[in-house]
Amino acid sequence: MTRVFVSRDMASVALGADDLAQAFARAGCEVVRTGGRGLFAIEPLVEVETSEGRIAYGPVGPRDAAAVLDGTHANRVGVTAEHPFFARQQRFTFARCGVIDPLSLADYAEHGGWKGLEAAFRLSPQEVVDAVKASGLRGRGGAGFPTGIKWQTVRDAEADEKFIVCNADEGDSGTFADRMLMEGDPYCLIEGMAIAGHAVGAGHGYIYIRSEYPFAVRTMRDAVARSAGRIAPFTLEVRVGAGAYVCGEETALLDSIEGKRGQVRAKPPLPAIEGLFGKPTVINNVLSLAAVPFILSEGAEAYAEVGFGRSRGTMPVQIAGNVRNGGLCEIGFGVTLGELVNEIGGGTASGRPVRAVQVGGPLGAYFPPAMFHLPFDYEAFAAAGGLIGHAGITVFDDTVDMARMARFAMEFCAVESCGKCTPCRIGSTRGVELIDRIVAGAPRGAGMLEIMPQMRNARTAARTQDEEIALLRDLCDTMKFGSLCALGGFTPYPVLSALDHFPEDFGGASALPEAAE
Amino acid sequence: MPEAVTKAMPELAEIQTVIDRFARNGMRGALLPLLHALQEEFGFVDPQAVPLIAEALNLSRAEVHGVVSFYPDFREQAPARHVVKLCRAESCQSRGSAAIEAELVRRLGIGMGDARPDGQVALEPIYCLGLCAIGPNALVDERPVAGIDRAAVERIVAEVTA
Amino acid sequence: MTFTREKDFGTPEAMGAAVSLTIDGQEVSVPAGTSIMRAAAMVDTAIPKLCATDSLESFGSCRLCLVEVEGRSGYPASCTTPVAPGMAVRTQSDRLRKLRRGVMELYISDHPLDCLTCGANGDCELQDMAGAVGLRDVRFGYEGENHLEGCKDESNPYFTFDPTKCIVCSRCVRACDETQGTLALTVDGRGFASGISASQDESFLSSECVSCGACVQACPTSALIEKTVIEIGTPDRAVVTTCAYCGVGCTFRAEMRGEELVRMVPWKEGKANHGHSCVKGRFAWGYAQHRDRILNPMMRGSVDEPWREVSWEAAIARVASEFRRLQKEHGARAIGGITSSRCTNEETFLVQKLVRQGFGNNNVDTCARVCHSPTGYGLKTTFGTSAGTQDFDSVRHADVILVIGANPTDGHPVFASRMKKRLREGAKLIVVDPRRIDMVRSPHIEAAFHLPLRPGTNVAVLTAMAHVIVTEGLVNETYVRERCDTDAYAEWAEFVSEPARSPEAVEDLTGVPAADLRAAARLYATGGNAAIYYGLGVTEHSQGSSTVMAIANLAMATGNVGKDGVGVNPLRGQNNVQGACDMGSFPHELSGYRHVSDSAARSLFERDWGVSLDPEPGLRIPNMLDAATDGAFKGIFIQGEDILQSDPNTTHVAAGLAAMECVVVQDLFLNETANYAHVFLPGSTFLEKDGTFTNAERRIQRVRKVMEPKNGYADWEVVQLVAHAMGLDWNYTHPSQIMDEIARLTPTFAGVNYAVLDQRGSLQWPVNAAAPEGTPTMHIDHFVRGKGNFVVTDYVPTDERTGPRFPLLLTTGRILSQYNVGAQTRRTANVEWHEEDRLEIHPHDAENRGIRDGNWVSLRSRAGETTLRAKITDRVAPGVVYTTFHHPDTQANVITTDFSDWATNCPEYKVTAVQVMPSNGPSDWQRSYRAQAEASRRIEPAEPAE
Amino acid sequence: MMSNDQRLVHMAGQILRNFAAQGREEAIAATAEHLTLFWAPRMKARAIAMLEEPGAELPEEVRAAFAALRHPA
């Protein structure tokens, strides 16, 4: 019986992979459902097991089964790993994703699974922490804080109870690596968490997954149940978010697990000292934790060898939006933005010129092609007024209206603000109103109140467009430096970068003539 | 409608049954899982359930209300029979979701965030499904749909208004 | 004292080792853990703030308090950033000014602009901060999205909530969570739509709010504001004084505008309450101005006549001549007096002095007779002194808290909040109570064990706990050996070890499952610092004194006396119960708990007062009433006490009073006892006089005159007038002189005087040469009596028994919003929470009798019958019913019997066998009583002035 | 309802019962001491008087305790 492999990843399913799988089953094949390979342009994808390895076809539909099975289908990709999109990659974390049946413990073990955990158990907890430190692994959630140092803090904290929390509340548009890993290789994350538990002395862990990822929730729950014996006495629990983006902020996430409103806590205390239920807590992103089994099984040096500057190892970059070869590209730090967008991504899907890319989700800056020389590296992006964030790149072609995108950034902040701090709570709403006026070219005149004779101190003259833009910059300043967390604090990045790099979209803001009067 | 009506007023005893499952298992921070369970069972979190939840988890009613009102997922009214959640985030915008949104609004005759008065269908915003290179994307009654074009809009509208 | 706002340091005090840093170049040294904001405030550098206040944990939401720290990027919030050694902080710079102004611009873009007509004008932090940051322009304008459409909630009788004025700083929510522990408030929604919600977006009155006022106090704007401030205006002066409600003894700033009291605000420096309050002390002071207050003396020939208003001179002369006449005709011991636990120490001292020096006998008693007299007996016998062992702050260090026969959330709410805070931090709780009180389970509080015993079986339960502790080897033997009388211990240990005292043996009797009792005993003995708090559910039994001693035995056996976090702590009912007892109000004791037969003590007084004192104990209240019905007791002076309503077996009390020839009542109102009075002397409120109260932690605190007495004289002055009329040579011109006399004559008060009290705020007795600053914790190195005395506490059942005619057990208690017999609280808007007493009855018992919720029922005992409405609830066990005693219409004490504590005659309020049946309305007794009460309240105006 | 005399006897009996665990003689002595310390002269006088009254129904231990009282001043 021919074995074929069809992804069960949510993206593949959204593109029709379930129908495809059924068609092959009807054609008498043994269908193995894997995770996603990570290149959407060739989805729905089917791989046929042959003596030369797995031969991929895609995109293909349910009616293409016969042609695929007799090898005549036009969309023959060949050996999947040899596809140029994959050939350049260094898959440390995503090595198994798309290859194995995500829930098969046998598959996982056959493909190098649990080796990291076994290695960890042979080491003392401190040695495990030291290995993670030596690997140079930095938090993949966006802040880039060294993971080993965080673990050390938790390890050193005295407490009757500690926790490992996985932040799987990946809400940034343009990112999907966490989702793919959880759907495609859940045991890898579980193994990483178990290693963390061993290293810091935590007995229980939580995986907090956003509710927008129902497939990941199901897969992780199933995987946690099946692997319980393998990671005992460490235990794990899946918790599901409820539509609040801000819960991706680590302290809001902890409050949410505790059953509270997902409001951001002031730091200090750090979660590593006083985290979940007031106990020392490792809170790491999915990709950080999933990188750990490789570090333990292959050695810290193998991981640290790759990379650029202080950014060591690989980064699963997600190329998204209006792009031809959208997908997941795990690659060492240092690759340039231009290489990612144009060479690996293949330019826009629409075929029109790239006008802007947003790096790092809704709180990331917009960059024009003029900045495509930037190397993918935490420090380089920070220096350029942006951030890598969760390494999502959203590509826009030249039809994009950047003032509209700036407005959207403020709107998104207003929609998702937890409401705790003032700059974010009120500032985002004022930002939307202000950009609307700027875009309409209709600066604010004196309001009903301001023109009342009683209001002696109020200015009655209308504002100028310049003044409105200056106010927008001041508002961004207040939000950036005044906000409690990154939601309010980073919303100015997309707004200001749009304003800086694309002033022409803000109604002639680039060359403001003096008011005529 | 009869179904929607019964759904709109789940018996308190039924609510209590669901609550008891959580109150008994001693789960820490059980409020969100419990609210999810209630919503899964009844489609929404009835405000009448709040005192029962508060009692079971030893919280104040205010706390439970604060949590229910914080999270967009939790509804206090029965949902429409069909729900289309269209992604409004940047990646989908870069692939033309604004036009798709306008089309859906026009074809369904309701605004974004609204439900049709007869309870047949609601159009809700969602921010990112993690399918960011194949948008515009939506969840149609929890089923993911990618690459929505005008033809897909027709199919979706037909499905949810049938 | 002029009006100054209390300094707000922004964040709570920290306790760490000293850390040095500079703030704007100024060197400062503060405890580690202190926030930058607090450190700055300590050197009088005010950093702008809105969400921070030093009564609440830092929150970091307003973002006005940003500062610059050398070597750190960004602008950390000074409220949430702790100091670090060598840190260099700048609180002012152009950048900071710009950022703060930017934040303020946002606030004001969504705020009404009606400052001048706003209730908080001049007392608004938002207004202050707009000034402080130099806001001059709101460039966003005022026409963006806003919250100006919100509706004002005026449901609470004392304060309003105006959401349009709300800046969503969450101070109210945090105050409700952290300070009060009710968690009645939340933020509704999120983002720009965030708003404050009481419970499920309800009116404050219908929500879980208990109206403690913490939210109002925390609010920086007028979103939450006292209605009196809106009506009267902001205060212009403040006087610090002590609350006259329960035994917690909260200190308040009475904030005045001219001669009008605007509001009572809990004082942050108050050592008992640390700035917290409850609905009574905070808001229910309106009775002081109530139209029912009697402001002129009145007399009448017989109790059937209407009252006649007379001059002070006439009234005082009548009292003196009548008392002298009665003594002449019936002997020196034919009259007596009752002091009040609501009056000041000085006033109480004077009343007992009047009796001892002036009447020449020891017939003085106090309302503590009916509440905590067993505490006096029990703790004196075991420890050597009649008072609780700890201060309230001690609860911060308790690991196990045992609450028995007390309902702190209702009776002692401000202390309950402290206790709940400690429980939320992880301390374990054991509740021994027939009723499922709120402490058993309420948001975030859950007792590890609730032992729902049958009323009247305290001793059996406590002795069974002792049985477990002794037989399972959990006794702290070192402590017992070093600190206690080992012979007494051995005898006691043998007694409690007998199988008959085991939890299993008494299970049927007490109704407490043996396994729970054993586990609770183990927890108490082994859970770390264990503290016992108890109330009238312990004392008001025929075994009240035994129960107190059983408690003391447990504490000694486990080594839980003599340090922080442990102890035996009676929660005193009234504001000055402790003080009234300290002042020698009992017929057998002189001030400082010295028996009248102690000739050395007596001679001290005799020298000072120039008389010889009776060495024989006088009559207790019930004995006085008995003697009256025998015709041997003829006259009584009752100050601030309503024995007809508060004492048991009302018909017996009425008979006793009716048999006397001269009943003098001094009170604010024509109370129930006054129905039997011949002379009525108007009393003054705590706002109208100087003096001191002593709270449940032995803390002596000043009561300060806020306004002139409306009746013309403070109560101590009235007693002095009576003394003069009886020929005594008293020359007090100020209560401080009375305190000086108390100090002179009472060793435990030796170091107390007003100057020290004013300087230190308060003092816990003993205050003497050995402890000039007072004694927060007692019995540290040794017990006051030397060795701790274990007392065998045999369980002797009450004579009150259930049977076919009276199958249920009634127990009584109180409720948060009302106080004692309700004389004060019923004359305030607090009645909105509790307008009548209701009978709690278990669903099974109600079902058996065909009673539905809200039905009128008759409640009958061997002593009498009353009617009230039923409340069906499983808070009480089957076979037990419960009611409060706040309303004279109900007269719960018609039902209670005259059984009492064996050692002190403290009435057995907590156990009465009753029957409950459906009823149509008031009982005959209630009807006739009401008619008589109305008749006896007729007042004829004073004779026209000549 | 008890008469005042009955009440005195009842109270004394109650005190006796609470000291009973110490043994009969000790209980009587302790009760007598308690009455000495806490009862008013009038009550003590009445108790002593009852010892002589043929109609008074005094349980044996109460009688013993009353008998141990000294006449107050």
mmCIF file of C-alpha atoms in Angstrom, chain C residues 565-694:
data_model
loop_
_atom_site.group_PDB
_atom_site.id
_atom_site.type_symbol
_atom_site.label_atom_id
_atom_site.label_comp_id
_atom_site.label_asym_id
_atom_site.label_seq_id
_atom_site.Cartn_x
_atom_site.Cartn_y
_atom_site.Cartn_z
ATOM 1 C CA GLY C 565 0.996 36.278 65.842
ATOM 2 C CA VAL C 566 -0.582 34.175 68.608
ATOM 3 C CA GLY C 567 -2.646 34.745 71.704
ATOM 4 C CA VAL C 568 -6.143 34.834 73.048
ATOM 5 C CA ASN C 569 -8.073 37.758 71.731
ATOM 6 C CA PRO C 570 -11.562 38.686 72.836
ATOM 7 C CA LEU C 571 -13.281 40.827 70.210
ATOM 8 C CA ARG C 572 -15.044 43.381 72.345
ATOM 9 C CA GLY C 573 -18.517 44.359 71.347
ATOM 10 C CA GLN C 574 -18.763 48.006 72.244
ATOM 11 C CA ASN C 575 -16.274 50.776 71.813
ATOM 12 C CA ASN C 576 -15.283 50.940 75.455
ATOM 13 C CA VAL C 577 -16.104 47.568 76.976
ATOM 14 C CA GLN C 578 -12.473 47.055 77.792
ATOM 15 C CA GLY C 579 -12.249 50.512 79.302
ATOM 16 C CA ALA C 580 -15.450 50.184 81.314
ATOM 17 C CA CYS C 581 -14.106 46.975 82.838
ATOM 18 C CA ASP C 582 -10.680 48.537 83.441
ATOM 19 C CA MET C 583 -12.276 51.466 85.239
ATOM 20 C CA GLY C 584 -13.726 49.440 88.083
ATOM 21 C CA SER C 585 -17.276 49.156 86.840
ATOM 22 C CA PHE C 586 -17.752 45.693 88.262
ATOM 23 C CA PRO C 587 -19.254 45.404 91.727
ATOM 24 C CA HIS C 588 -16.382 43.309 93.019
ATOM 25 C CA GLU C 589 -13.465 45.190 91.501
ATOM 26 C CA LEU C 590 -11.765 48.537 91.758
ATOM 27 C CA SER C 591 -10.087 49.971 88.673
ATOM 28 C CA GLY C 592 -7.286 47.786 87.367
ATOM 29 C CA TYR C 593 -9.071 44.581 88.426
ATOM 30 C CA ARG C 594 -8.355 44.745 92.149
ATOM 31 C CA HIS C 595 -10.899 43.029 94.353
ATOM 32 C CA VAL C 596 -12.777 45.259 96.745
ATOM 33 C CA SER C 597 -11.704 43.005 99.570
ATOM 34 C CA ASP C 598 -8.063 43.924 98.857
ATOM 35 C CA SER C 599 -7.492 46.364 101.652
ATOM 36 C CA ALA C 600 -4.250 47.733 100.241
ATOM 37 C CA ALA C 601 -5.966 48.699 97.017
ATOM 38 C CA ARG C 602 -8.981 50.009 98.842
ATOM 39 C CA SER C 603 -6.918 52.200 101.109
ATOM 40 C CA LEU C 604 -5.349 53.909 98.083
ATOM 41 C CA PHE C 605 -8.787 55.069 97.057
ATOM 42 C CA GLU C 606 -9.887 55.786 100.551
ATOM 43 C CA ARG C 607 -6.956 58.151 101.044
ATOM 44 C CA ASP C 608 -7.578 59.854 97.739
ATOM 45 C CA TRP C 609 -11.327 60.146 98.089
ATOM 46 C CA GLY C 610 -11.480 60.714 101.805
ATOM 47 C CA VAL C 611 -14.094 58.054 102.515
ATOM 48 C CA SER C 612 -14.002 54.458 103.610
ATOM 49 C CA LEU C 613 -15.099 51.966 100.982
ATOM 50 C CA ASP C 614 -17.312 48.927 101.302
ATOM 51 C CA PRO C 615 -15.101 45.803 101.268
ATOM 52 C CA GLU C 616 -18.004 43.584 100.220
ATOM 53 C CA PRO C 617 -18.877 43.093 96.520
ATOM 54 C CA GLY C 618 -21.959 44.888 95.325
ATOM 55 C CA LEU C 619 -24.894 43.689 93.274
ATOM 56 C CA ARG C 620 -24.629 42.686 89.657
ATOM 57 C CA ILE C 621 -27.296 43.919 87.257
ATOM 58 C CA PRO C 622 -29.477 40.798 87.483
ATOM 59 C CA ASN C 623 -29.021 40.749 91.251
ATOM 60 C CA MET C 624 -30.106 44.380 91.399
ATOM 61 C CA LEU C 625 -33.268 43.507 89.500
ATOM 62 C CA ASP C 626 -33.918 40.555 91.797
ATOM 63 C CA ALA C 627 -33.374 42.755 94.816
ATOM 64 C CA ALA C 628 -35.736 45.321 93.342
ATOM 65 C CA THR C 629 -38.525 42.803 93.004
ATOM 66 C CA ASP C 630 -37.825 41.876 96.625
ATOM 67 C CA GLY C 631 -38.280 45.535 97.535
ATOM 68 C CA ALA C 632 -34.709 45.948 98.755
ATOM 69 C CA PHE C 633 -33.311 47.897 95.816
ATOM 70 C CA LYS C 634 -35.035 51.174 95.072
ATOM 71 C CA GLY C 635 -33.056 53.526 92.925
ATOM 72 C CA ILE C 636 -30.670 53.353 90.035
ATOM 73 C CA PHE C 637 -28.617 55.676 87.883
ATOM 74 C CA ILE C 638 -28.186 54.235 84.398
ATOM 75 C CA GLN C 639 -25.817 55.976 82.058
ATOM 76 C CA GLY C 640 -25.863 55.186 78.342
ATOM 77 C CA GLU C 641 -27.337 51.748 78.670
ATOM 78 C CA ASP C 642 -30.665 50.290 77.589
ATOM 79 C CA ILE C 643 -31.020 47.304 79.827
ATOM 80 C CA LEU C 644 -34.626 46.734 78.940
ATOM 81 C CA GLN C 645 -33.723 45.973 75.370
ATOM 82 C CA SER C 646 -30.253 44.565 75.793
ATOM 83 C CA ASP C 647 -30.629 42.396 78.875
ATOM 84 C CA PRO C 648 -32.238 38.973 78.842
ATOM 85 C CA ASN C 649 -35.734 38.083 79.865
ATOM 86 C CA THR C 650 -37.292 41.455 79.201
ATOM 87 C CA THR C 651 -40.333 40.840 81.362
ATOM 88 C CA HIS C 652 -38.142 40.211 84.372
ATOM 89 C CA VAL C 653 -36.115 43.373 83.676
ATOM 90 C CA ALA C 654 -39.339 45.331 83.323
ATOM 91 C CA ALA C 655 -40.622 43.985 86.613
ATOM 92 C CA GLY C 656 -37.400 44.946 88.360
ATOM 93 C CA LEU C 657 -37.427 48.471 86.989
ATOM 94 C CA ALA C 658 -41.096 48.908 87.718
ATOM 95 C CA ALA C 659 -40.441 48.013 91.343
ATOM 96 C CA MET C 660 -37.953 50.866 91.826
ATOM 97 C CA GLU C 661 -38.862 54.307 93.059
ATOM 98 C CA CYS C 662 -36.254 56.348 91.299
ATOM 99 C CA VAL C 663 -34.919 55.253 87.945
ATOM 100 C CA VAL C 664 -32.586 57.802 86.392
ATOM 101 C CA VAL C 665 -31.658 57.286 82.782
ATOM 102 C CA GLN C 666 -29.049 59.278 80.956
ATOM 103 C CA ASP C 667 -29.063 58.699 77.224
ATOM 104 C CA LEU C 668 -29.189 60.368 73.840
ATOM 105 C CA PHE C 669 -32.686 59.095 73.170
ATOM 106 C CA LEU C 670 -35.719 58.047 75.091
ATOM 107 C CA ASN C 671 -34.682 54.441 75.044
ATOM 108 C CA GLU C 672 -36.733 51.449 76.088
ATOM 109 C CA THR C 673 -35.436 51.521 79.654
ATOM 110 C CA ALA C 674 -36.623 55.115 79.923
ATOM 111 C CA ASN C 675 -40.177 53.798 79.753
ATOM 112 C CA TYR C 676 -39.600 52.938 83.396
ATOM 113 C CA ALA C 677 -37.621 56.058 84.315
ATOM 114 C CA HIS C 678 -38.562 58.963 86.552
ATOM 115 C CA VAL C 679 -35.790 61.296 85.589
ATOM 116 C CA PHE C 680 -34.250 61.539 82.178
ATOM 117 C CA LEU C 681 -30.931 63.310 81.735
ATOM 118 C CA PRO C 682 -29.929 63.997 78.140
ATOM 119 C CA GLY C 683 -26.589 62.562 77.135
ATOM 120 C CA SER C 684 -23.853 63.839 74.864
ATOM 121 C CA THR C 685 -22.412 62.068 71.859
ATOM 122 C CA PHE C 686 -18.769 61.166 71.431
ATOM 123 C CA LEU C 687 -18.461 64.140 69.112
ATOM 124 C CA GLU C 688 -19.291 66.505 71.915
ATOM 125 C CA LYS C 689 -16.730 65.690 74.556
ATOM 126 C CA ASP C 690 -13.157 64.949 75.455
ATOM 127 C CA GLY C 691 -12.038 61.691 76.950
ATOM 128 C CA THR C 692 -10.567 58.322 76.092
ATOM 129 C CA PHE C 693 -11.820 54.944 74.896
ATOM 130 C CA THR C 694 -9.944 51.681 75.334
#
